[in-house]
Short mmCIF file of C-alpha atoms in Angstrom, two decimals:
data_model
loop_
_atom_site.label_atom_id
_atom_site.label_comp_id
_atom_site.label_asym_id
_atom_site.label_seq_id
_atom_site.Cartn_x
_atom_site.Cartn_y
_atom_site.Cartn_z
CA MET W 1 10.71 2.34 -3.29
CA ASN W 2 9.87 -0.86 -1.45
CA PHE W 3 9.99 -3.66 -3.70
CA GLU W 4 9.57 -5.99 -0.56
CA HIS W 5 6.30 -4.68 0.25
CA PRO W 6 3.35 -7.16 -0.30
CA ALA W 7 1.43 -4.84 -2.42
CA TRP W 8 4.03 -5.76 -5.16
CA ARG W 9 3.01 -9.55 -5.23
CA VAL W 10 -0.85 -8.96 -4.27
CA ARG W 11 -1.50 -6.10 -6.80
CA PRO W 12 1.57 -5.23 -8.88
CA ALA W 13 -0.18 -3.31 -11.75
CA ARG W 14 -1.91 -1.24 -9.16
CA THR W 15 1.12 -0.57 -7.17
CA ALA W 16 3.17 0.22 -10.37
CA VAL W 17 0.71 2.84 -11.22
CA ARG W 18 0.59 4.17 -7.64
CA VAL W 19 4.40 4.52 -7.52
CA ALA W 20 4.53 6.31 -10.90
CA LYS W 21 1.74 8.81 -9.88
CA SER W 22 3.51 9.40 -6.71
CA LEU W 23 6.49 10.53 -8.85
CA VAL W 24 4.60 12.90 -10.80
CA ARG W 25 2.81 14.30 -7.92
CA ARG W 26 6.04 14.89 -5.78
CA SER W 27 7.24 17.12 -8.65
CA VAL W 28 4.16 19.39 -8.68
CA PRO W 29 3.89 21.38 -5.15
CA ALA W 30 0.04 21.61 -5.59
CA LEU W 31 -0.37 17.77 -5.87
CA ARG W 32 1.99 16.66 -3.06
CA ARG W 33 -0.55 16.15 -0.04
CA PRO W 34 -3.37 14.31 -1.65
CA ALA W 35 -6.10 13.08 0.66
CA ILE W 36 -6.35 9.18 0.33
CA GLY W 37 -8.69 6.36 1.87
CA TYR W 38 -7.10 4.96 5.32
CA ASP W 39 -8.39 2.27 7.60
CA ALA W 40 -10.00 0.14 4.82
CA GLY W 41 -11.88 3.26 3.82
CA ARG W 42 -13.28 4.18 7.47
CA SER W 43 -11.50 7.61 7.13
CA ARG W 44 -9.21 9.53 5.03
CA ILE W 45 -5.51 10.78 5.51
CA ILE W 46 -3.31 13.49 3.96
CA ALA W 47 -0.38 11.51 2.37
CA ASP W 48 2.41 14.29 2.35
CA LEU W 49 4.42 12.81 -0.54
CA THR W 50 7.49 14.63 0.66
CA THR W 51 7.77 12.11 3.51
CA PRO W 52 8.61 8.66 3.70
CA LEU W 53 5.42 7.95 5.71
CA GLY W 54 3.28 9.84 3.09
CA LEU W 55 4.94 7.85 0.27
CA GLU W 56 4.10 4.54 2.06
CA LEU W 57 0.53 5.44 2.64
CA TYR W 58 0.19 6.55 -0.94
CA ARG W 59 1.77 3.84 -2.74
CA TYR W 60 1.07 0.90 -0.85
CA GLY W 61 -1.76 1.79 1.45
CA GLY W 62 0.46 1.58 4.61
CA GLN W 63 2.39 -1.46 6.14
CA PRO W 64 0.30 -4.05 7.98
CA ASP W 65 0.56 -3.11 11.79
CA VAL W 66 -0.52 -5.37 14.40
CA ASP W 67 -0.79 -2.42 16.99
CA ARG W 68 -3.13 -0.39 14.81
CA ASP W 69 -5.11 -3.33 13.77
CA LEU W 70 -5.54 -4.22 17.65
CA VAL W 71 -6.82 -0.73 18.35
CA GLY W 72 -9.35 -1.30 15.38
CA LEU W 73 -10.66 -4.45 17.01
CA LEU W 74 -10.78 -3.56 20.50
CA LEU W 75 -12.62 -0.31 20.29
CA MET W 76 -16.49 0.06 19.95
CA PRO W 77 -18.88 3.00 19.76
CA GLY W 78 -18.92 4.97 22.85
CA ASP W 79 -15.34 4.14 24.11
CA VAL W 80 -12.82 6.59 25.03
CA PHE W 81 -9.18 6.41 23.40
CA VAL W 82 -6.01 8.35 24.42
CA ASP W 83 -3.18 8.96 22.04
CA GLY W 84 -0.33 10.25 23.50
CA GLY W 85 2.01 11.35 20.79
CA ALA W 86 -0.62 11.22 18.11
CA ASN W 87 1.80 12.31 15.27
CA VAL W 88 -0.34 12.74 12.08
CA GLY W 89 -3.05 10.50 13.54
CA LEU W 90 -2.47 6.77 12.40
CA PHE W 91 -3.92 5.59 15.58
CA THR W 92 -6.40 8.65 16.33
CA LEU W 93 -8.14 8.26 12.92
CA ILE W 94 -8.75 4.40 13.59
CA ALA W 95 -9.89 5.12 17.13
CA ALA W 96 -12.35 7.94 15.93
CA ALA W 97 -13.94 6.00 13.36
CA ARG W 98 -14.50 3.14 15.68
CA VAL W 99 -15.74 5.19 18.91
CA GLY W 100 -17.99 7.59 16.81
CA ALA W 101 -19.64 10.53 18.08
CA ALA W 102 -21.04 8.74 21.18
CA GLY W 103 -17.29 8.22 22.40
CA ARG W 104 -14.26 10.41 22.80
CA VAL W 105 -10.78 10.57 21.43
CA VAL W 106 -8.03 12.55 23.30
CA ALA W 107 -4.84 13.05 21.05
CA PHE W 108 -2.01 14.55 22.22
CA GLU W 109 0.65 16.07 19.91
CA PRO W 110 2.63 18.88 21.22
CA ALA W 111 4.82 19.70 18.32
CA GLY W 112 2.97 22.45 16.34
CA SER W 113 3.58 21.64 12.73
CA THR W 114 2.73 17.99 13.44
CA ARG W 115 -0.37 18.98 15.29
CA ALA W 116 -1.35 21.03 12.20
CA ALA W 117 -1.12 18.04 9.98
CA LEU W 118 -3.29 16.01 12.39
CA ARG W 119 -5.84 18.88 12.55
CA ALA W 120 -6.09 18.65 8.73
CA ASN W 121 -6.56 15.05 8.99
CA LEU W 122 -9.39 15.22 11.50
CA ASP W 123 -11.01 18.02 9.71
CA ILE W 124 -11.33 16.24 6.32
CA ASN W 125 -13.09 13.53 8.19
CA GLY W 126 -15.39 15.56 10.47
CA PHE W 127 -14.31 13.84 13.52
CA THR W 128 -15.52 16.60 15.80
CA TRP W 129 -15.28 14.36 18.89
CA VAL W 130 -11.57 14.33 18.79
CA ASP W 131 -9.96 16.49 21.53
CA LEU W 132 -6.78 17.63 20.00
CA ARG W 133 -4.39 18.71 22.64
CA ALA W 134 -1.21 20.82 22.40
CA GLU W 135 0.20 19.42 25.62
CA ALA W 136 2.43 16.51 26.20
CA LEU W 137 1.78 13.79 28.38
CA ALA W 138 4.15 13.35 31.32
CA GLY W 139 4.59 12.39 35.20
CA HIS W 140 3.72 15.71 36.20
CA GLU W 141 2.15 19.09 35.26
CA GLY W 142 4.37 21.84 34.06
CA GLU W 143 6.34 22.73 31.13
CA ARG W 144 9.42 21.42 29.29
CA GLU W 145 11.43 21.94 26.26
CA LEU W 146 10.50 19.45 23.45
CA VAL W 147 13.14 18.78 20.70
CA VAL W 148 11.02 19.02 17.36
CA PHE W 149 11.66 17.62 14.06
CA ASP W 150 9.54 18.43 11.00
CA ALA W 151 8.37 16.46 8.02
CA SER W 152 9.95 13.06 7.52
CA ASP W 153 11.26 13.01 11.07
CA ALA W 154 8.28 14.31 12.78
CA GLY W 155 7.87 10.95 14.58
CA LEU W 156 11.21 11.55 16.32
CA SER W 157 10.15 14.54 18.21
CA SER W 158 10.99 14.00 21.92
CA PHE W 159 12.10 15.31 25.28
CA ARG W 160 15.35 13.32 24.86
CA PRO W 161 16.04 12.13 21.26
CA GLU W 162 19.14 10.17 20.36
CA SER W 163 20.18 12.99 17.88
CA THR W 164 19.29 16.74 17.73
CA SER W 165 20.50 17.34 14.17
CA GLY W 166 18.00 19.06 12.22
CA SER W 167 15.62 19.89 15.04
CA ARG W 168 14.45 22.86 16.69
CA ARG W 169 13.06 23.54 20.27
CA GLU W 170 9.63 24.29 21.46
CA ARG W 171 8.33 24.95 25.07
CA VAL W 172 5.35 22.85 25.63
CA ARG W 173 2.96 22.38 28.53
CA THR W 174 2.85 18.91 30.14
CA VAL W 175 -0.14 17.36 31.78
CA THR W 176 -0.81 13.89 33.52
CA LEU W 177 -3.11 11.32 32.08
CA ASP W 178 -5.13 11.38 35.38
CA ALA W 179 -5.90 15.22 34.96
CA THR W 180 -7.07 14.56 31.36
CA VAL W 181 -9.51 11.62 31.59
CA HIS W 182 -12.74 12.73 33.40
CA ARG W 183 -13.66 10.76 36.41
CA SER W 184 -16.80 9.75 34.59
CA GLU W 185 -14.75 8.34 31.68
CA GLU W 186 -12.25 6.02 33.68
CA ARG W 187 -14.27 2.89 33.33
CA ARG W 188 -14.77 3.47 29.44
CA VAL W 189 -10.81 3.80 28.99
CA GLY W 190 -10.18 0.71 31.18
CA LYS W 191 -8.34 2.39 33.84
CA GLU W 192 -8.50 0.61 37.19
#
């Protein structure tokens, strides 16, 4: 538990109830992955209560994040957003809600299990304008070995992680950003 989180000062009773509910839910396998409101209710995200990120989202609504806030402020309907290493979709969901069906989000998540979690988050929101890609963005097209971590360490998956303890390896295809963004979309991505 993070008693330093602002939610304890702002909404102590609600936070205490959420923490208690999370402890109960974690003990019942069928209740460990609730879909909760995200991005001020603009979308929903599955909070996997077996992971630190899922607990953070469920208990406190997530930490304030200037990068995610900035994405939300800068994107407009019809824009194009590219999320390289999209993980479970923290940025992808915000972008998809902002650009809408007139826009496009390209989300790269090469790790299979993490990509499946992102696909589930896209499906519960009906964000059909998100192009979920199994490739990794790189400086050249080809294939590489990705060191993959599951569940609570999924965000550590990398071509060169600091540690490989508890990981497995997956062969992934690599693509370049230039090969991904359509020429007609370059202006909407802000590429010069």
